[in-house]
PDB file of C-alpha atoms in Angstrom:
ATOM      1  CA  UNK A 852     -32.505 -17.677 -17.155  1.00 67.00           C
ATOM      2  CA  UNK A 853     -30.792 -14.839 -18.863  1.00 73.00           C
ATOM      3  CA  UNK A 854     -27.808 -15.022 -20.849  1.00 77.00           C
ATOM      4  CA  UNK A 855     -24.507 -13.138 -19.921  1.00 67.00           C
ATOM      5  CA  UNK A 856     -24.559  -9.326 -19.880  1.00 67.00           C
ATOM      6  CA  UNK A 857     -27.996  -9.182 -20.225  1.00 80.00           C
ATOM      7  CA  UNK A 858     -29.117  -5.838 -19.174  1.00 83.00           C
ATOM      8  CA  UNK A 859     -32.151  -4.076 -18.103  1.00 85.00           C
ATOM      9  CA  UNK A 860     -33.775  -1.197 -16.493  1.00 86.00           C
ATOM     10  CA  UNK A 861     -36.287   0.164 -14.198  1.00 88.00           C
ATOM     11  CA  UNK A 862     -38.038   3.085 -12.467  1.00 89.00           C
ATOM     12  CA  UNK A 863     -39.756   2.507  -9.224  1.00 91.00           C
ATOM     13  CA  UNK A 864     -41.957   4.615  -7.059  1.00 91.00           C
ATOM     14  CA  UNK A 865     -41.184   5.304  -3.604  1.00 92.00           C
ATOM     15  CA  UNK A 866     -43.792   4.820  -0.911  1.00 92.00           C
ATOM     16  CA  UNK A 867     -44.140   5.888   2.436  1.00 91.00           C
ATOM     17  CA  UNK A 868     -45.545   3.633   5.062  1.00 89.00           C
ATOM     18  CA  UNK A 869     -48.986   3.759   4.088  1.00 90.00           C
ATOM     19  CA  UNK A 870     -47.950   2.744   0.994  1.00 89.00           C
ATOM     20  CA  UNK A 871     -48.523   6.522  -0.752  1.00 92.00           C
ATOM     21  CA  UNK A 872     -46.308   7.628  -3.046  1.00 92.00           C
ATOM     22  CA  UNK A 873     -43.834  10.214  -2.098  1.00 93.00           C
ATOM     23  CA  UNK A 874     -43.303  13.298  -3.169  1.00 93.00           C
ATOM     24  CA  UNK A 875     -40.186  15.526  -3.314  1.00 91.00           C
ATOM     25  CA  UNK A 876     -39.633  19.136  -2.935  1.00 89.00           C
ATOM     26  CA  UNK A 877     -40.116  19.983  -6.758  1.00 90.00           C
ATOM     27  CA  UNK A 878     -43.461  18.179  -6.431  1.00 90.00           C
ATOM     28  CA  UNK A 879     -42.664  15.367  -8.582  1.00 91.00           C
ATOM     29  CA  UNK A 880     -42.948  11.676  -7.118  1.00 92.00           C
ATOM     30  CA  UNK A 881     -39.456  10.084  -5.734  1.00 93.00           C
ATOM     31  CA  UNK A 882     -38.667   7.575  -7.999  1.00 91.00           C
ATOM     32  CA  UNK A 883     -35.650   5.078  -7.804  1.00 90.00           C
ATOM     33  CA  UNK A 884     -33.791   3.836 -11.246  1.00 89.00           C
ATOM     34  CA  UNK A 885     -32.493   0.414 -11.225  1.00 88.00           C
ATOM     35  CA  UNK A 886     -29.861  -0.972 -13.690  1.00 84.00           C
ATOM     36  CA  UNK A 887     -29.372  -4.533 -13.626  1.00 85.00           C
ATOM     37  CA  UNK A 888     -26.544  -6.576 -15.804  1.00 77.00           C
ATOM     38  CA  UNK A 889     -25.885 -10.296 -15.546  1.00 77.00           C
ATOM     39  CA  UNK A 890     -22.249 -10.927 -15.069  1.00 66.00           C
ATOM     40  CA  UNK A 891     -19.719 -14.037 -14.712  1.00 59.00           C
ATOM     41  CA  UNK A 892     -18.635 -15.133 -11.495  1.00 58.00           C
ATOM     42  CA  UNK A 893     -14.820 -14.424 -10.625  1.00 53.00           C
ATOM     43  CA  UNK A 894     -12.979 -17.985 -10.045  1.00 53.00           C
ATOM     44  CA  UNK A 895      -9.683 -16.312  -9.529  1.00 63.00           C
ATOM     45  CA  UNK A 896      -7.706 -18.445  -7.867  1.00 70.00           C
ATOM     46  CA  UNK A 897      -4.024 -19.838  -7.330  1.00 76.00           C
ATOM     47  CA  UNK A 898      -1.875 -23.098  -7.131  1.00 76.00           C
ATOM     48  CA  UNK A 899       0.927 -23.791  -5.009  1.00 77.00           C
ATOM     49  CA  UNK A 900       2.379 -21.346  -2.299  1.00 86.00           C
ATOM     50  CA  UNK A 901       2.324 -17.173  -2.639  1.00 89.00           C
ATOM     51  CA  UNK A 902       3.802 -14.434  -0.250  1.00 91.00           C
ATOM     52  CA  UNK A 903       1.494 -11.285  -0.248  1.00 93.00           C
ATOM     53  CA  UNK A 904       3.792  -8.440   0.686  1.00 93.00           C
ATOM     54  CA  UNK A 905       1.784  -5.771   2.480  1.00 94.00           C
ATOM     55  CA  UNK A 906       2.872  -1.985   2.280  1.00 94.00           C
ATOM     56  CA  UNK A 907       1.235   0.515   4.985  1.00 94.00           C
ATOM     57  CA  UNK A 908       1.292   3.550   2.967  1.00 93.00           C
ATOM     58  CA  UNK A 909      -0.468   6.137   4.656  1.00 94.00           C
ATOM     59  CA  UNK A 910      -3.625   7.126   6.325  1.00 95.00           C
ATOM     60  CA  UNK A 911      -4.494  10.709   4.847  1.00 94.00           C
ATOM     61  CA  UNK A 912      -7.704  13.481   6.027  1.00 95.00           C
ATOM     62  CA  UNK A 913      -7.032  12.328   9.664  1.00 95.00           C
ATOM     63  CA  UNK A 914      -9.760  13.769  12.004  1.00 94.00           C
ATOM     64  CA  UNK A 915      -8.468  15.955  15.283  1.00 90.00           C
ATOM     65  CA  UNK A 916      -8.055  13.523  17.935  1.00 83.00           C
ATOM     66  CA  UNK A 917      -6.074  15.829  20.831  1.00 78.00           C
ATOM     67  CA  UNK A 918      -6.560  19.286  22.315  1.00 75.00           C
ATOM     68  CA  UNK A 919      -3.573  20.216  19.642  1.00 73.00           C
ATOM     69  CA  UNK A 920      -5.831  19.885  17.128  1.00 76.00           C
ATOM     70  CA  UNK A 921      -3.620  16.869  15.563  1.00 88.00           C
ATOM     71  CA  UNK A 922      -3.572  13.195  15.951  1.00 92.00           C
ATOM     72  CA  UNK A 923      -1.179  10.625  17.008  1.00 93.00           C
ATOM     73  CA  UNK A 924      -1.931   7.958  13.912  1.00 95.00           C
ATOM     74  CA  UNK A 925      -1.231   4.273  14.197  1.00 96.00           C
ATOM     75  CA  UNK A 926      -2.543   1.042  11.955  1.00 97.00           C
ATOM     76  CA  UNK A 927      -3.107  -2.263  13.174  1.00 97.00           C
ATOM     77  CA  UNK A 928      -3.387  -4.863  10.528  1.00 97.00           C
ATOM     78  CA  UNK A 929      -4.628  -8.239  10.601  1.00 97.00           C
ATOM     79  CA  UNK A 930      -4.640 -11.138   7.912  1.00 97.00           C
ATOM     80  CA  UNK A 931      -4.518 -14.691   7.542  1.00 94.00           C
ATOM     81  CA  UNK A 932      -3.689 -14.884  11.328  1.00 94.00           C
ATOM     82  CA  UNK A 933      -0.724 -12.427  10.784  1.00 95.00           C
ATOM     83  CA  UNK A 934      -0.588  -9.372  12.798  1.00 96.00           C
ATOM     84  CA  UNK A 935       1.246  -6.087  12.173  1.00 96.00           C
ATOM     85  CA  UNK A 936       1.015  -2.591  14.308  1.00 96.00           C
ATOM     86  CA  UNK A 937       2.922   0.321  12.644  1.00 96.00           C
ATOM     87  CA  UNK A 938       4.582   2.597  14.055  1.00 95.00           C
ATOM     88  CA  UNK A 939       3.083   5.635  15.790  1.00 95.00           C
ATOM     89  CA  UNK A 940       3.453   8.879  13.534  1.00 93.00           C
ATOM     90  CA  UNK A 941       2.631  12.023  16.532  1.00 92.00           C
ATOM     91  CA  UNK A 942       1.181  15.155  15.622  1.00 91.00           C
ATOM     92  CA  UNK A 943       0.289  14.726  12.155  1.00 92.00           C
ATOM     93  CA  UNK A 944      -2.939  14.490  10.026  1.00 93.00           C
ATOM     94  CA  UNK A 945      -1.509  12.244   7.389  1.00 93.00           C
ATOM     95  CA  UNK A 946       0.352   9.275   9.031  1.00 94.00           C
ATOM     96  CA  UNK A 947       2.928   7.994   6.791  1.00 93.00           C
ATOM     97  CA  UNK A 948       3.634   4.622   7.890  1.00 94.00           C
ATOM     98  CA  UNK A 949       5.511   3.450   4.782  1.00 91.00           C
ATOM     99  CA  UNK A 950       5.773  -0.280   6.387  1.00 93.00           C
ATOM    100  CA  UNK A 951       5.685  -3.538   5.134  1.00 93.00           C
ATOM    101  CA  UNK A 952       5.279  -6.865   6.051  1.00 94.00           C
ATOM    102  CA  UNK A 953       4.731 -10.361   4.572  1.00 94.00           C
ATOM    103  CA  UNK A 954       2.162 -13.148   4.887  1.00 95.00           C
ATOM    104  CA  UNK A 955       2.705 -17.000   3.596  1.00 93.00           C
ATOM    105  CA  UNK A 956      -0.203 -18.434   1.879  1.00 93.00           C
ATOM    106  CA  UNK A 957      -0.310 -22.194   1.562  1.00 89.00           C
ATOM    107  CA  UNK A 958      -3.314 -22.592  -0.486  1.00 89.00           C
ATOM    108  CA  UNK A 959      -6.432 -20.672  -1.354  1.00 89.00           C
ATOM    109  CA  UNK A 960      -7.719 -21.606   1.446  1.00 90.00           C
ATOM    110  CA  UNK A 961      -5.407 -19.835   3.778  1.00 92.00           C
ATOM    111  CA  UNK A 962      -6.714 -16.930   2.573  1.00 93.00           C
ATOM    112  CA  UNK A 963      -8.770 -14.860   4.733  1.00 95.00           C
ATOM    113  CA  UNK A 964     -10.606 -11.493   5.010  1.00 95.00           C
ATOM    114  CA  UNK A 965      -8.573  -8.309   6.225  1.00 97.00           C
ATOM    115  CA  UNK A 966      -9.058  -5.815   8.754  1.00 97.00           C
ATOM    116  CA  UNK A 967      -7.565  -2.814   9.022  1.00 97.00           C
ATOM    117  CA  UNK A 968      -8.131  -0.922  12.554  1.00 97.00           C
ATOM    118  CA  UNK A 969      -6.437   3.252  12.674  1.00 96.00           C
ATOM    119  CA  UNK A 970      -5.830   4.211  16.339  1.00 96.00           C
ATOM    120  CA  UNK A 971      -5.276   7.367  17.954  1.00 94.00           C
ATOM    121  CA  UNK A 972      -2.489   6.714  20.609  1.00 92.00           C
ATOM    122  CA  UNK A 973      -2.641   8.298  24.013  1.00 88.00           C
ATOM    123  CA  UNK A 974      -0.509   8.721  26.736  1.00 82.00           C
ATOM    124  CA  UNK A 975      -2.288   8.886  29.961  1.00 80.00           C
ATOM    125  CA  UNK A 976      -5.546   7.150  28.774  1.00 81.00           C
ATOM    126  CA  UNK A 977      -7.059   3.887  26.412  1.00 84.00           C
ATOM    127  CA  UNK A 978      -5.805   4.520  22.712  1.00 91.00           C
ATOM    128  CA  UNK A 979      -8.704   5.932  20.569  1.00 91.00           C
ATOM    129  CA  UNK A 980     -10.718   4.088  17.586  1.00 94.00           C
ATOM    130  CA  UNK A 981     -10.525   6.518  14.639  1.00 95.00           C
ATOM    131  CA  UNK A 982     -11.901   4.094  12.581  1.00 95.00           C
ATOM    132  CA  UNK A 983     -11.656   0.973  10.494  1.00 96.00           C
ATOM    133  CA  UNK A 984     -11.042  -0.736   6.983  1.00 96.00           C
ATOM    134  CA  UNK A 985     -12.792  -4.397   6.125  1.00 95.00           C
ATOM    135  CA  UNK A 986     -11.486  -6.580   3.268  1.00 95.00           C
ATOM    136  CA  UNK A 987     -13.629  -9.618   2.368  1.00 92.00           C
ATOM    137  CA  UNK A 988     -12.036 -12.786   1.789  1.00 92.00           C
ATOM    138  CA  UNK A 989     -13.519 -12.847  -2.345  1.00 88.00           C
ATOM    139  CA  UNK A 990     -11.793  -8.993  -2.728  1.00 90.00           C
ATOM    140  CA  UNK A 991      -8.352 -10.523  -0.503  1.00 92.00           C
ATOM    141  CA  UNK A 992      -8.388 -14.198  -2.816  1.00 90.00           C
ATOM    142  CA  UNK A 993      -8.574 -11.879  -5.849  1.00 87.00           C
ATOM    143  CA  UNK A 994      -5.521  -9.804  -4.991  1.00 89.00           C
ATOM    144  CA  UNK A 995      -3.533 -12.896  -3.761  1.00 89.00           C
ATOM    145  CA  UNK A 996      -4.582 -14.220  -6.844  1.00 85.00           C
ATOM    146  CA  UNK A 997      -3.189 -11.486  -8.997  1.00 78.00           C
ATOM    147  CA  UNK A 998      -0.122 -11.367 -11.662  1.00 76.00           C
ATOM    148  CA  UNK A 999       3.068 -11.948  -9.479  1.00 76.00           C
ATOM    149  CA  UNK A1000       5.207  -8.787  -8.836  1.00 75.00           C
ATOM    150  CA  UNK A1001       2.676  -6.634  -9.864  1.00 78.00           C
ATOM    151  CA  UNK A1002       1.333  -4.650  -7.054  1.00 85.00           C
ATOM    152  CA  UNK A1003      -2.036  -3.653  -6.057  1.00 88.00           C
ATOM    153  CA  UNK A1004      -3.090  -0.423  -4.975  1.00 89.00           C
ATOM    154  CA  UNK A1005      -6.108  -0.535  -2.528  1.00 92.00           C
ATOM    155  CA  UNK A1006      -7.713   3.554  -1.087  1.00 92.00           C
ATOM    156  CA  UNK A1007      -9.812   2.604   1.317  1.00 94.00           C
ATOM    157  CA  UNK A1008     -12.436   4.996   3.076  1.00 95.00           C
ATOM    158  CA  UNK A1009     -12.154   4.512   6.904  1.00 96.00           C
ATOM    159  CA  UNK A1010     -15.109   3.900   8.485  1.00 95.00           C
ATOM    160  CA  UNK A1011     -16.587   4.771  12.253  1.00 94.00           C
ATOM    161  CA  UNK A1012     -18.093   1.982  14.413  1.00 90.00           C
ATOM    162  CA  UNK A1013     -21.669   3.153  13.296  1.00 91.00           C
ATOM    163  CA  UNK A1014     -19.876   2.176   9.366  1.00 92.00           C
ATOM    164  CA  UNK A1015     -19.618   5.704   8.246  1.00 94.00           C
ATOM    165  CA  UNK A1016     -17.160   7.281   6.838  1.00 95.00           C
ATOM    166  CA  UNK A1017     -14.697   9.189   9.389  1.00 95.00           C
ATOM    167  CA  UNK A1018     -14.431  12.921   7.841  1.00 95.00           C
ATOM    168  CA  UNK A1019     -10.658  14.474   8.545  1.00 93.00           C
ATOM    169  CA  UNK A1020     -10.284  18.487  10.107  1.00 92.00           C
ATOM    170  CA  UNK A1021     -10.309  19.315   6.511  1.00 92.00           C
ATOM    171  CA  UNK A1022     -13.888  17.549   5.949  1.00 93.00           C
ATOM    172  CA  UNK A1023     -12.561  15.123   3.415  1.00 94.00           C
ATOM    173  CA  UNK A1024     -13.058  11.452   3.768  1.00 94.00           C
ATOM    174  CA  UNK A1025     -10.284   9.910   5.802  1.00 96.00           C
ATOM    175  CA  UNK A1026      -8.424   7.524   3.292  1.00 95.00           C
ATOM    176  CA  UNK A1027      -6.132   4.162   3.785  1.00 96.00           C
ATOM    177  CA  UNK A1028      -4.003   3.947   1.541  1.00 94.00           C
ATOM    178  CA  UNK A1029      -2.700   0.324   1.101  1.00 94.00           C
ATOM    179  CA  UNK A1030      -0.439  -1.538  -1.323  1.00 93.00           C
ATOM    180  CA  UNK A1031      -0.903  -5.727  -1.894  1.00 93.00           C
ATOM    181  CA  UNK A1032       2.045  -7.922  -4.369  1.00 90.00           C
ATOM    182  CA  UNK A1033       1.639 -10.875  -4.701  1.00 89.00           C
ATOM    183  CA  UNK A1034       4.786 -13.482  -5.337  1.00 87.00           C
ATOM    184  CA  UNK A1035       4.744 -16.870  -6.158  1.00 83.00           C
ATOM    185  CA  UNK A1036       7.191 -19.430  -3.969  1.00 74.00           C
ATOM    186  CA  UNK A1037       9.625 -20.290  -5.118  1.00 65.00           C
ATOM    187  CA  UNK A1038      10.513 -16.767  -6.304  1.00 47.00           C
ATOM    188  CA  UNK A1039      10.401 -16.768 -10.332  1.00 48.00           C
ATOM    189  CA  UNK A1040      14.191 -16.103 -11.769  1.00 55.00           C
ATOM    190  CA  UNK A1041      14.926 -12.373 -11.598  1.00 55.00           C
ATOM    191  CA  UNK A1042      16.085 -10.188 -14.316  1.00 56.00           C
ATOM    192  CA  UNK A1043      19.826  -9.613 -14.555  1.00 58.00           C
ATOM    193  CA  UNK A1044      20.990  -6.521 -13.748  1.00 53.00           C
ATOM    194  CA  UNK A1045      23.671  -4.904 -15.637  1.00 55.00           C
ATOM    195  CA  UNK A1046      26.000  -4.259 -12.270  1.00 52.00           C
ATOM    196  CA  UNK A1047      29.916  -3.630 -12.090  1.00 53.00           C
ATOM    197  CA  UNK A1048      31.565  -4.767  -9.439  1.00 50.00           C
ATOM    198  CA  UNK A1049      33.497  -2.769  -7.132  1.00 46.00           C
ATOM    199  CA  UNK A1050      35.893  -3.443  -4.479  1.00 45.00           C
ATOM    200  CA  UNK A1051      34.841  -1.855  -1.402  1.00 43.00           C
ATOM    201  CA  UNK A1052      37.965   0.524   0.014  1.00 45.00           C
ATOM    202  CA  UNK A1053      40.409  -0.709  -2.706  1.00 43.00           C
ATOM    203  CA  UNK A1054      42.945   2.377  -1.322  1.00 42.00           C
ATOM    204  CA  UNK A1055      43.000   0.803   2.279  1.00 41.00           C
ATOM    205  CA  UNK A1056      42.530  -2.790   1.828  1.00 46.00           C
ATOM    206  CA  UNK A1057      46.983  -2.711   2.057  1.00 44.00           C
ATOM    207  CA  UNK A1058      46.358  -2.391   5.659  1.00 46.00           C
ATOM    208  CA  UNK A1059      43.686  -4.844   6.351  1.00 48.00           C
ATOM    209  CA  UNK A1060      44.054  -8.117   7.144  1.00 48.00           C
ATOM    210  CA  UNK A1061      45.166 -10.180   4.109  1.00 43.00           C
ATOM    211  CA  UNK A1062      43.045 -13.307   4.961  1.00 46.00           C
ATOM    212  CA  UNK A1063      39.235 -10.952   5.334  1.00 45.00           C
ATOM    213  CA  UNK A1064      37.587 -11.232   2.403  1.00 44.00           C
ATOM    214  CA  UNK A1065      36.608  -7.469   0.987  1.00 45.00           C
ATOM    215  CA  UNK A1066      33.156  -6.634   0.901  1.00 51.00           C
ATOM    216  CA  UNK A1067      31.798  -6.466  -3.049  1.00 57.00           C
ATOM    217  CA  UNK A1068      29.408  -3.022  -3.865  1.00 56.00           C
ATOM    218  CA  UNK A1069      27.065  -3.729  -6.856  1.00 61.00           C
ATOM    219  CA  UNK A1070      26.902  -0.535  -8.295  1.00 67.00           C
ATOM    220  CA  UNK A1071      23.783  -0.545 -10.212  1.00 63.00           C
ATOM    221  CA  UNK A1072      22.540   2.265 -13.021  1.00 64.00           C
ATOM    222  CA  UNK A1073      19.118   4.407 -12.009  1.00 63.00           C
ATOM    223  CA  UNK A1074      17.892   3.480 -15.713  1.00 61.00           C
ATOM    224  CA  UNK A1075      18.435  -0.222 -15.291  1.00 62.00           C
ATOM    225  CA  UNK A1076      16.544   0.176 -12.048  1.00 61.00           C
ATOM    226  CA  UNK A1077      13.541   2.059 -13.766  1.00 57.00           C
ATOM    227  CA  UNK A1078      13.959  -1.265 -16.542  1.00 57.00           C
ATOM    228  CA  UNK A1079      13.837  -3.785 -14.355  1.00 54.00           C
ATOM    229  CA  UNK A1080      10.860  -2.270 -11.591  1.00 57.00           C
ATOM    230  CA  UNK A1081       7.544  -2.780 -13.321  1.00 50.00           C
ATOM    231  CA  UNK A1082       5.431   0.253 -11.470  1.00 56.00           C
ATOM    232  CA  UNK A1083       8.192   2.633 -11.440  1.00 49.00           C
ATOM    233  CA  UNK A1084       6.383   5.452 -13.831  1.00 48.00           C
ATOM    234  CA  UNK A1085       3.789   5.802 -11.131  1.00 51.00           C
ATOM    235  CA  UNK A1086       5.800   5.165  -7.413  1.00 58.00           C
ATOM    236  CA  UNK A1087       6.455   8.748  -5.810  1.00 53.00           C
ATOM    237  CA  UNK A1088       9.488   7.067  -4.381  1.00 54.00           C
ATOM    238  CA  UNK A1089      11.484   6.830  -6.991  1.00 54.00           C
ATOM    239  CA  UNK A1090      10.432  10.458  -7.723  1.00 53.00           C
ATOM    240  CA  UNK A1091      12.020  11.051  -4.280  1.00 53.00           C
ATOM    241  CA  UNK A1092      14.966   9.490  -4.645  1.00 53.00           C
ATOM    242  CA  UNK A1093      15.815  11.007  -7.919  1.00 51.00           C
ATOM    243  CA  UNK A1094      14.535  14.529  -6.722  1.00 50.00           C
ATOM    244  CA  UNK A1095      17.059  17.114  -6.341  1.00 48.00           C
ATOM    245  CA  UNK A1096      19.255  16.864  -2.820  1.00 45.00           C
ATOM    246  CA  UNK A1097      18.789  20.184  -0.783  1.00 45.00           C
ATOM    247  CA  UNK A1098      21.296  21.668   0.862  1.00 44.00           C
ATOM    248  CA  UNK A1099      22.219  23.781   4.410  1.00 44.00           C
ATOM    249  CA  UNK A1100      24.679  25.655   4.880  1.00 45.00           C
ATOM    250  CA  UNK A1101      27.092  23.915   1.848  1.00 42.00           C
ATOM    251  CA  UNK A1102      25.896  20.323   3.364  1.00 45.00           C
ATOM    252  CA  UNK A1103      23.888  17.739   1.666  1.00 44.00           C
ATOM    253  CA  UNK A1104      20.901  16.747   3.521  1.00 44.00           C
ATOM    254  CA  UNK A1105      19.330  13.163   2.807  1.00 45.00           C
ATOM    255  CA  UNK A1106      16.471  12.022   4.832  1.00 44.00           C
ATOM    256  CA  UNK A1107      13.073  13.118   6.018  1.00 44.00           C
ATOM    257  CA  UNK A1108      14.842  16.483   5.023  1.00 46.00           C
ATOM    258  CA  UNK A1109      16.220  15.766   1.305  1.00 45.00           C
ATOM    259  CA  UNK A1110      16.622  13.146  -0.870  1.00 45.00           C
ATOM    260  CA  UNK A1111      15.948   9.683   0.865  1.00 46.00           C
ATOM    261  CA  UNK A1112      18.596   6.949   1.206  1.00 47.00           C
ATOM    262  CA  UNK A1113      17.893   4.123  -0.899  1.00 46.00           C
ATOM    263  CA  UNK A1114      18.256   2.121   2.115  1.00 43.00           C
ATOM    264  CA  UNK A1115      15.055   3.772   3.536  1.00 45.00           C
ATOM    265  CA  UNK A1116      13.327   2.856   0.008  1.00 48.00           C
ATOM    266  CA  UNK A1117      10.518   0.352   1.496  1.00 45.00           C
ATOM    267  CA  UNK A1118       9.053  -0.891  -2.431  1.00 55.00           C
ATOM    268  CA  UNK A1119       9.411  -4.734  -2.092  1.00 55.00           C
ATOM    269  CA  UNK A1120      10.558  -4.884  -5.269  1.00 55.00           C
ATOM    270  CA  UNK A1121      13.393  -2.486  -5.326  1.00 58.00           C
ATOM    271  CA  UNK A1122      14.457  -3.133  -1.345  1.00 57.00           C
ATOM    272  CA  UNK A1123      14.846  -6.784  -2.022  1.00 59.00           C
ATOM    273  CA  UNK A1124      17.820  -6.099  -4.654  1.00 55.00           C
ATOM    274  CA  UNK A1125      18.980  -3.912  -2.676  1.00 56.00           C
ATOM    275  CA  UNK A1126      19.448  -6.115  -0.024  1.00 55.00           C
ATOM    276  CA  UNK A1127      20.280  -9.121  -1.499  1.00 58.00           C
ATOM    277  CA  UNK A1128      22.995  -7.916  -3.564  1.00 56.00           C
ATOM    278  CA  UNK A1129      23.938  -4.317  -1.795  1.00 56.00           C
ATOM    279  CA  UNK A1130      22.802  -2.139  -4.661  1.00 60.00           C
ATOM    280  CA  UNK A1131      24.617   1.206  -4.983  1.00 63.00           C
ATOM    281  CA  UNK A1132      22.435   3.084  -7.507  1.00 64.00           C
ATOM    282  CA  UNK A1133      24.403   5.246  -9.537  1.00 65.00           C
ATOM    283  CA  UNK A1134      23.299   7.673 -11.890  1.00 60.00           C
ATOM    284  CA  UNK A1135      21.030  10.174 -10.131  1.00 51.00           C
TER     285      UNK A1135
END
């Protein structure tokens, strides 16, 4: 039996059926070089009960699907007998879902593989296979299993019904792009923010109704955000949101066409402060 991270290597001669040895184009025999290394077993596991936030990201390198030369993108997602279809994103070759949705764990053994099946929608005929993604339930116990809060970034090839990989109109590999965190229940105690509180429409509340209670505004600081979000250095949302805001014609444009709303942020992290405690972010 060989101890831990043992390692060794070998060269082995290829033979054809007749058990000759082949030979390749430069005339040399085809030889195949094996590394093997002894490694522990993973027991990653968890105790109690965990929520595994999903985020859709994206599916990027989509293949042409329609007579336009475009596809009509959508992502069914199954896990530990949850089910989620995303939204259909028409005429694009990068779908950018940007959905999430949770899944309750009980116990280890809840956990179950994950499948991940991209569709081309149609309108007068059967919705199209583009392909599909396949989590095992070791890889989907790992990432379950994970530091709580800190997400998990999976880019998955997607893969034909034959198991290869479906090439986009630009010939690169068509990509999933999927992101896991993992939260323990009951929630650990989140950091405090350093908020003011604000009354909400202090200059008209003399002709409301003296016995409605006024709606509190957190205002929150972008820095104290960027403190208290542990991937924020690498999420290209925040790099949206603190872009700068175009303009048309003298207007500010937020949006799909400028700087998002924080509303539309979907990072579980930052979109449950913001609405649990209706964050305004100041600062940007």
């Amino acid at each position: 039996r060989a101890p831990l991270y043992w390692t060794a290597e070998a060269k082995l001669e290829v033979l054809d059926g007749k058990g000759h040895p082949v030979v390749g184009k430069d005339k040399q025999r085809c030889v195949l070089s094996l590394k093997i290394q002894v490694l522990p077993v993973p027991s990653k596991s968890f105790e109690g009960q965990r929520t595994l936030t999903i985020l859709l990201s994206q599916c990027a390198h989509l293949p042409k699907a329609d007579l336009l030369g475009s596809c009509d993108a959508y992502c069914v997602a199954e896990f530990a007998g949850t089910k989620h279809t995303s939204q259909t994103i028409k005429n694009s070759l990068t779908a950018h879902w940007m959905e999430t949705f949770e899944v309750s764990l009980s116990s280890p053994e809840a956990v179950t593989g994950m499948s991940l099946d991209v569709f081309d929608w149609d309108a007068h005929s059967g919705d199209d296979l583009v392909g599909r993604v396949a989590l095992s339930r070791s890889r989907m116990l790992e990432i379950s299993a994970d530091n709580p809060s800190v997400p998990i970034r999976e880019a998955l090839r997607v893969l034909d019904a034959a198991g290869v990989v479906v090439l986009g109109k630009d010939g690169a590999p068509c990509v999933l792009d999927v992101l896991f965190t993992p939260e323990m229940v009951p929630d650990a105690p989140e950091p405090e923010l350093d908020v003011t509180n604000v009354r909400k429409g202090a200059a008209a509340d003399s002709s409301d109704d003296s016995d409605e209670e006024d709606e509190t505004v957190r205002e929150v600081h972008i820095d104290t955000i960027r403190a208290v979000c542990l991937c924020w250095r690498n999420c290209h949302q925040l790099a949206e949101l603190t872009k700068p805001v175009h303009a048309r014609n003298g207007a500010l444009i937020a949006g799909d066409e400028g700087r998002p709303r924080f509303s539309e942020m979907v990072c579980p992290v930052l979109l449950h402060r913001h609405l649990a405690g209706k964050i305004k972010i100041i600062g940007l």
